[in-house]
């Protein structure tokens, strides 16, 4: 079967997004902070992911047992100028502890790289419960 380049790209995107969602959404209940964002200063998604990785390293240094994750969700079809960042916490206590840590000088430095690459206009805090 000779698939078109579009179909191949679509299939790859589905496989990659399934892997990304399993990294963010675990088999247990989690608290998700979901951000609606655009790129700032013409930052590439690679630059945004690198800045986000530094943020994740900082927050997991604050609460290593929490296994906080974060990732960007990008469009496969549709508006490519917008994307979503999903931060995943084990519970509200961890979320509050991280918010407090981000108010410190070290926390502000950890978040500054992300702040220079993205403009997030809104967010929601949601509770994720897996269906079993």
Short mmCIF file of C-alpha atoms in Angstrom, two decimals:
data_model
loop_
_atom_site.label_atom_id
_atom_site.label_comp_id
_atom_site.label_asym_id
_atom_site.label_seq_id
_atom_site.Cartn_x
_atom_site.Cartn_y
_atom_site.Cartn_z
CA UNK A 1 0.00 0.00 0.00
CA UNK A 2 1.43 3.37 -1.00
CA UNK A 3 0.30 5.96 1.58
CA UNK A 4 0.43 9.66 0.85
CA UNK A 5 2.88 11.86 2.79
CA UNK A 6 -0.10 13.41 4.61
CA UNK A 7 -1.34 10.01 5.83
CA UNK A 8 2.17 9.06 6.98
CA UNK A 9 2.53 12.34 8.89
CA UNK A 10 -0.93 11.92 10.40
CA UNK A 11 -0.16 8.37 11.53
CA UNK A 12 3.14 9.51 13.08
CA UNK A 13 1.38 12.39 14.87
CA UNK A 14 -1.22 10.02 16.33
CA UNK A 15 1.48 7.66 17.62
CA UNK A 16 3.52 10.53 19.09
CA UNK A 17 0.52 12.19 20.71
CA UNK A 18 -0.54 8.90 22.29
CA UNK A 19 2.92 8.59 23.80
CA UNK A 20 2.90 12.19 25.02
CA UNK A 21 -0.53 11.86 26.62
CA UNK A 22 0.50 8.70 28.47
CA UNK A 23 3.48 10.60 29.89
CA UNK A 24 1.19 13.39 31.15
CA UNK A 25 -1.79 11.28 32.20
CA UNK A 26 -0.98 8.45 34.52
CA UNK A 27 -3.08 5.54 35.75
CA UNK A 28 -3.92 7.42 38.94
CA UNK A 29 -5.85 10.63 39.62
CA UNK A 30 -3.84 13.79 38.94
CA UNK A 31 -4.29 17.56 39.04
CA UNK A 32 -3.72 19.17 35.63
CA UNK A 33 -2.92 22.81 35.03
CA UNK A 34 -3.76 23.47 31.39
CA UNK A 35 -2.38 26.61 29.73
CA UNK A 36 -3.56 28.19 26.43
CA UNK A 37 -0.42 29.60 24.77
CA UNK A 38 1.25 31.14 21.75
CA UNK A 39 4.93 31.51 20.93
CA UNK A 40 6.66 34.68 22.10
CA UNK A 41 9.60 36.35 20.32
CA UNK A 42 9.30 33.91 17.41
CA UNK A 43 10.46 31.06 19.67
CA UNK A 44 10.41 27.63 18.07
CA UNK A 45 8.66 24.67 19.68
CA UNK A 46 12.11 23.18 20.31
CA UNK A 47 13.10 26.30 22.28
CA UNK A 48 9.81 26.19 24.18
CA UNK A 49 10.27 22.49 25.02
CA UNK A 50 13.85 23.13 26.19
CA UNK A 51 12.72 25.98 28.46
CA UNK A 52 9.87 23.81 29.76
CA UNK A 53 12.32 20.97 30.46
CA UNK A 54 14.38 23.33 32.65
CA UNK A 55 11.18 24.29 34.52
CA UNK A 56 10.30 20.59 35.01
CA UNK A 57 13.81 19.90 36.34
CA UNK A 58 13.43 22.72 38.87
CA UNK A 59 9.99 21.68 40.14
CA UNK A 60 11.01 18.04 40.43
CA UNK A 61 14.07 19.19 42.38
CA UNK A 62 11.70 20.90 44.82
CA UNK A 63 9.38 17.86 45.11
CA UNK A 64 11.23 14.84 43.68
CA UNK A 65 8.65 12.34 44.97
CA UNK A 66 5.82 14.18 43.17
CA UNK A 67 6.87 13.18 39.63
CA UNK A 68 5.56 16.40 38.10
CA UNK A 69 5.36 16.31 34.32
CA UNK A 70 4.73 18.96 31.69
CA UNK A 71 4.46 18.98 27.93
CA UNK A 72 3.21 20.87 24.92
CA UNK A 73 0.19 19.70 22.95
CA UNK A 74 0.28 21.00 19.38
CA UNK A 75 -2.21 20.88 16.53
CA UNK A 76 -2.11 18.09 13.98
CA UNK A 77 -4.78 19.85 11.93
CA UNK A 78 -6.11 23.35 12.54
CA UNK A 79 -4.68 26.48 14.14
CA UNK A 80 -0.92 25.93 14.40
CA UNK A 81 -0.29 29.29 16.07
CA UNK A 82 -1.80 28.13 19.38
CA UNK A 83 -0.75 25.27 21.60
CA UNK A 84 -1.49 23.95 25.06
CA UNK A 85 0.94 23.27 27.88
CA UNK A 86 -0.24 20.63 30.35
CA UNK A 87 1.40 20.44 33.79
CA UNK A 88 0.54 17.30 35.77
CA UNK A 89 0.71 17.14 39.58
CA UNK A 90 -0.12 14.25 41.92
CA UNK A 91 -2.44 16.40 44.06
CA UNK A 92 -3.38 19.96 45.07
CA UNK A 93 -0.81 19.99 47.87
CA UNK A 94 2.00 19.49 45.35
CA UNK A 95 0.53 22.19 43.09
CA UNK A 96 0.46 24.67 46.01
CA UNK A 97 4.01 23.77 47.07
CA UNK A 98 5.27 24.39 43.53
CA UNK A 99 3.44 27.72 43.26
CA UNK A 100 5.17 28.81 46.48
CA UNK A 101 8.56 27.58 45.23
CA UNK A 102 8.12 29.53 41.99
CA UNK A 103 7.78 32.74 44.03
CA UNK A 104 11.36 32.38 45.31
CA UNK A 105 14.35 33.87 43.51
CA UNK A 106 15.37 30.42 42.25
CA UNK A 107 11.82 29.71 41.11
CA UNK A 108 11.59 32.99 39.24
CA UNK A 109 14.86 32.16 37.46
CA UNK A 110 13.58 28.68 36.56
CA UNK A 111 10.39 30.15 35.11
CA UNK A 112 12.05 33.05 33.28
CA UNK A 113 13.17 30.89 30.35
CA UNK A 114 9.64 29.70 29.77
CA UNK A 115 8.23 33.20 30.27
CA UNK A 116 10.56 34.51 27.55
CA UNK A 117 9.37 31.91 25.01
CA UNK A 118 5.59 31.68 25.56
CA UNK A 119 2.62 33.94 26.06
CA UNK A 120 -0.10 32.08 27.93
CA UNK A 121 -3.41 33.92 28.01
CA UNK A 122 -5.41 31.61 30.22
CA UNK A 123 -5.30 28.47 32.27
CA UNK A 124 -7.52 26.06 34.13
CA UNK A 125 -6.85 23.72 37.01
CA UNK A 126 -8.58 20.39 36.45
CA UNK A 127 -8.85 17.06 38.18
CA UNK A 128 -8.05 14.02 36.03
CA UNK A 129 -9.51 10.66 36.97
CA UNK A 130 -8.78 7.69 34.70
CA UNK A 131 -11.60 5.40 33.64
CA UNK A 132 -11.02 1.85 34.77
#
